[in-house]
CSV table of C-alpha atoms in Angstrom, one decimal:
chain,number,residue,atom,x,y,z
A,242,MET,CA,0.0,0.0,0.0
A,243,ALA,CA,1.3,3.5,-0.8
A,244,SER,CA,2.1,5.9,1.9
A,245,LEU,CA,0.1,9.0,2.4
A,246,SER,CA,3.1,11.2,1.9
A,247,THR,CA,3.8,10.1,-1.7
A,248,PRO,CA,1.5,11.5,-4.3
A,249,MET,CA,-0.3,9.0,-6.4
A,250,ALA,CA,-1.2,9.3,-10.0
A,251,PRO,CA,-4.9,9.8,-10.9
A,252,ALA,CA,-4.8,6.5,-12.8
A,253,ALA,CA,-3.7,4.6,-9.7
A,254,LEU,CA,-6.5,6.2,-7.7
A,255,ARG,CA,-9.0,5.3,-10.4
A,256,HIS,CA,-8.0,1.7,-10.3
A,257,GLY,CA,-8.5,1.4,-6.6
A,258,ALA,CA,-4.9,1.5,-5.2
A,259,CYS,CA,-6.2,3.3,-2.0
A,260,HIS,CA,-9.9,3.3,-2.3
A,261,GLY,CA,-11.0,-0.1,-3.4
A,262,PRO,CA,-12.3,-1.2,-6.9
A,263,ALA,CA,-13.2,1.5,-9.3
A,264,LEU,CA,-16.9,2.0,-10.1
A,265,PRO,CA,-17.9,1.4,-13.7
A,266,ARG,CA,-18.6,4.6,-15.7
A,267,ARG,CA,-22.2,5.3,-16.5
A,268,ARG,CA,-23.4,6.6,-19.8
A,269,ALA,CA,-25.6,9.7,-19.6
A,270,ALA,CA,-29.2,8.6,-20.2
A,271,ALA,CA,-31.2,10.6,-22.8
A,272,ALA,CA,-33.7,12.8,-21.0
A,273,ARG,CA,-37.3,12.5,-22.0
A,274,CYS,CA,-39.8,15.2,-21.1
A,275,ALA,CA,-43.4,14.0,-20.7
A,276,ALA,CA,-46.5,15.4,-19.0
A,277,LEU,CA,-49.5,13.3,-18.2
A,278,ARG,CA,-53.0,14.4,-17.4
A,279,ARG,CA,-55.0,12.5,-14.9
A,280,SER,CA,-58.6,11.8,-15.6
A,281,THR,CA,-61.2,13.9,-13.9
A,282,SER,CA,-62.7,10.9,-12.2
A,283,GLY,CA,-59.7,10.7,-9.9
A,284,ASP,CA,-58.7,7.2,-10.8
A,285,ARG,CA,-55.0,6.6,-10.0
A,286,GLY,CA,-53.0,5.5,-13.0
A,287,GLN,CA,-55.7,6.5,-15.5
A,288,TYR,CA,-54.3,9.4,-17.5
A,289,GLY,CA,-56.9,9.3,-20.3
A,290,GLY,CA,-54.2,8.4,-22.9
A,291,ALA,CA,-53.0,12.0,-23.1
A,292,LEU,CA,-49.3,12.1,-23.5
A,293,VAL,CA,-47.8,15.5,-24.2
A,294,ASP,CA,-44.1,16.0,-24.9
A,295,GLU,CA,-41.9,18.9,-25.9
A,296,GLY,CA,-42.2,18.2,-29.6
A,297,MET,CA,-46.0,18.5,-29.9
A,298,SER,CA,-45.8,22.2,-31.0
A,299,VAL,CA,-43.2,21.3,-33.6
A,300,LEU,CA,-45.4,18.4,-34.8
A,301,ARG,CA,-48.4,20.7,-35.1
A,302,ARG,CA,-46.4,23.2,-37.0
A,303,ARG,CA,-45.1,20.6,-39.4
A,304,ILE,CA,-48.6,19.2,-40.0
A,305,ARG,CA,-49.8,22.8,-40.8
A,306,GLU,CA,-46.8,23.3,-43.2
A,307,ALA,CA,-47.6,20.0,-44.9
A,308,ARG,CA,-51.2,21.1,-45.4
A,309,MET,CA,-50.0,24.4,-46.8
A,310,VAL,CA,-47.8,22.6,-49.3
A,311,GLU,CA,-50.8,20.4,-50.4
A,312,THR,CA,-52.9,23.5,-51.0
A,313,ASN,CA,-50.0,25.3,-52.8
A,314,TYR,CA,-49.9,27.9,-50.0
A,315,GLU,CA,-53.3,29.2,-50.9
A,316,ALA,CA,-55.7,30.4,-48.2
A,317,PRO,CA,-59.3,29.1,-48.1
A,318,GLU,CA,-61.7,30.7,-50.5
A,319,GLY,CA,-63.9,32.7,-48.1
A,320,TRP,CA,-61.0,34.7,-46.7
A,321,ALA,CA,-60.4,38.4,-47.4
A,322,ALA,CA,-57.6,39.5,-49.8
A,323,TRP,CA,-55.4,40.8,-46.9
A,324,GLU,CA,-55.8,37.5,-45.0
A,325,LYS,CA,-54.8,35.5,-48.1
A,326,ARG,CA,-51.6,37.7,-48.5
A,327,TYR,CA,-50.8,37.3,-44.8
A,328,TYR,CA,-51.5,33.5,-44.6
A,329,PRO,CA,-48.0,32.1,-45.2
A,330,ALA,CA,-46.3,34.4,-42.6
A,331,TYR,CA,-48.9,34.1,-39.9
A,332,VAL,CA,-47.3,31.2,-38.0
A,333,SER,CA,-43.9,32.7,-37.8
A,334,ASP,CA,-45.3,36.0,-36.6
A,335,VAL,CA,-47.4,34.4,-33.9
A,336,SER,CA,-44.4,32.3,-32.8
A,337,SER,CA,-42.2,35.4,-32.6
A,338,LEU,CA,-44.9,37.3,-30.6
A,339,VAL,CA,-45.3,34.4,-28.2
A,340,GLY,CA,-41.6,33.9,-27.9
A,341,ALA,CA,-41.1,37.6,-27.0
A,342,LEU,CA,-43.9,37.4,-24.4
A,343,GLN,CA,-42.4,34.3,-22.9
A,344,LEU,CA,-39.0,35.9,-22.7
A,345,MET,CA,-40.4,38.9,-21.0
A,346,LEU,CA,-42.4,36.9,-18.5
A,347,MET,CA,-39.5,34.6,-17.7
A,348,SER,CA,-37.2,37.5,-16.9
A,349,THR,CA,-39.6,39.0,-14.4
A,350,ARG,CA,-40.6,38.0,-10.9
A,351,PRO,CA,-43.6,35.6,-10.7
A,352,SER,CA,-45.6,38.0,-8.6
A,353,VAL,CA,-45.1,40.8,-11.2
A,354,ALA,CA,-46.2,38.4,-14.0
A,355,ILE,CA,-49.3,37.3,-12.0
A,356,ALA,CA,-50.1,41.0,-11.1
A,357,VAL,CA,-49.9,42.1,-14.8
A,358,ALA,CA,-52.1,39.1,-15.9
A,359,ALA,CA,-54.7,40.0,-13.2
A,360,LEU,CA,-54.6,43.6,-14.2
A,361,VAL,CA,-55.2,42.8,-17.9
A,362,LEU,CA,-57.9,40.2,-17.1
A,363,GLY,CA,-59.7,42.7,-14.8
A,364,SER,CA,-59.4,45.7,-17.1
A,365,VAL,CA,-60.9,44.1,-20.1
A,366,PRO,CA,-64.4,43.7,-18.7
A,367,VAL,CA,-64.3,47.2,-17.1
A,368,SER,CA,-63.2,48.8,-20.4
A,369,ALA,CA,-66.0,46.9,-22.2
A,370,ALA,CA,-68.6,48.1,-19.7
A,371,ALA,CA,-67.3,51.7,-20.0
A,372,ALA,CA,-67.5,51.5,-23.8
A,373,LEU,CA,-71.1,50.1,-23.7
A,374,HIS,CA,-72.1,52.9,-21.2
A,375,GLN,CA,-70.8,55.6,-23.6
A,376,LEU,CA,-72.5,53.9,-26.5
A,377,ALA,CA,-75.8,53.8,-24.6
A,378,GLN,CA,-75.5,57.5,-23.8
A,379,VAL,CA,-74.8,58.4,-27.4
A,380,ALA,CA,-77.8,56.3,-28.5
A,381,ASP,CA,-80.0,58.0,-25.9
A,382,ALA,CA,-78.9,61.4,-27.1
A,383,VAL,CA,-79.6,60.5,-30.7
A,384,LEU,CA,-83.1,59.2,-29.8
A,385,GLN,CA,-83.9,62.3,-27.7
A,386,SER,CA,-82.9,64.6,-30.5
A,387,ALA,CA,-84.9,62.6,-33.0
A,388,HIS,CA,-87.9,62.7,-30.6
A,389,HIS,CA,-87.7,66.5,-30.2
A,390,VAL,CA,-87.3,67.2,-33.9
A,391,SER,CA,-90.6,65.5,-34.9
């Protein structure tokens, strides 16, 4: 056995000169990301067959691109002219917008993101109610002026 005062080469340490037999090296296992959804009935182990992984959005995009190729990049017949012009670039623009939103939300504190979401969700109904109130006042004024004219 080697003494503690003499330095040992790393190879000697790896082969167990002082520490016993070396452990076999493990290969890094491939990571797989999956999320399962439980059924609403509360049964354990029953996930309703819904398996979602990180590639689902990519798969949906590829299916959409394949359908666009089949239709020769033409939008459906009932769409407006500007919609037909914008149709090929729509997915990339939506992806860019969602990516920018995700980047912004990931760089903020969770409480700030939740507060902003609550503010937006609360302000939309209030704004709609205010707009309807103004519209009702305008309609009332128009009806009153029409009534006084005749």
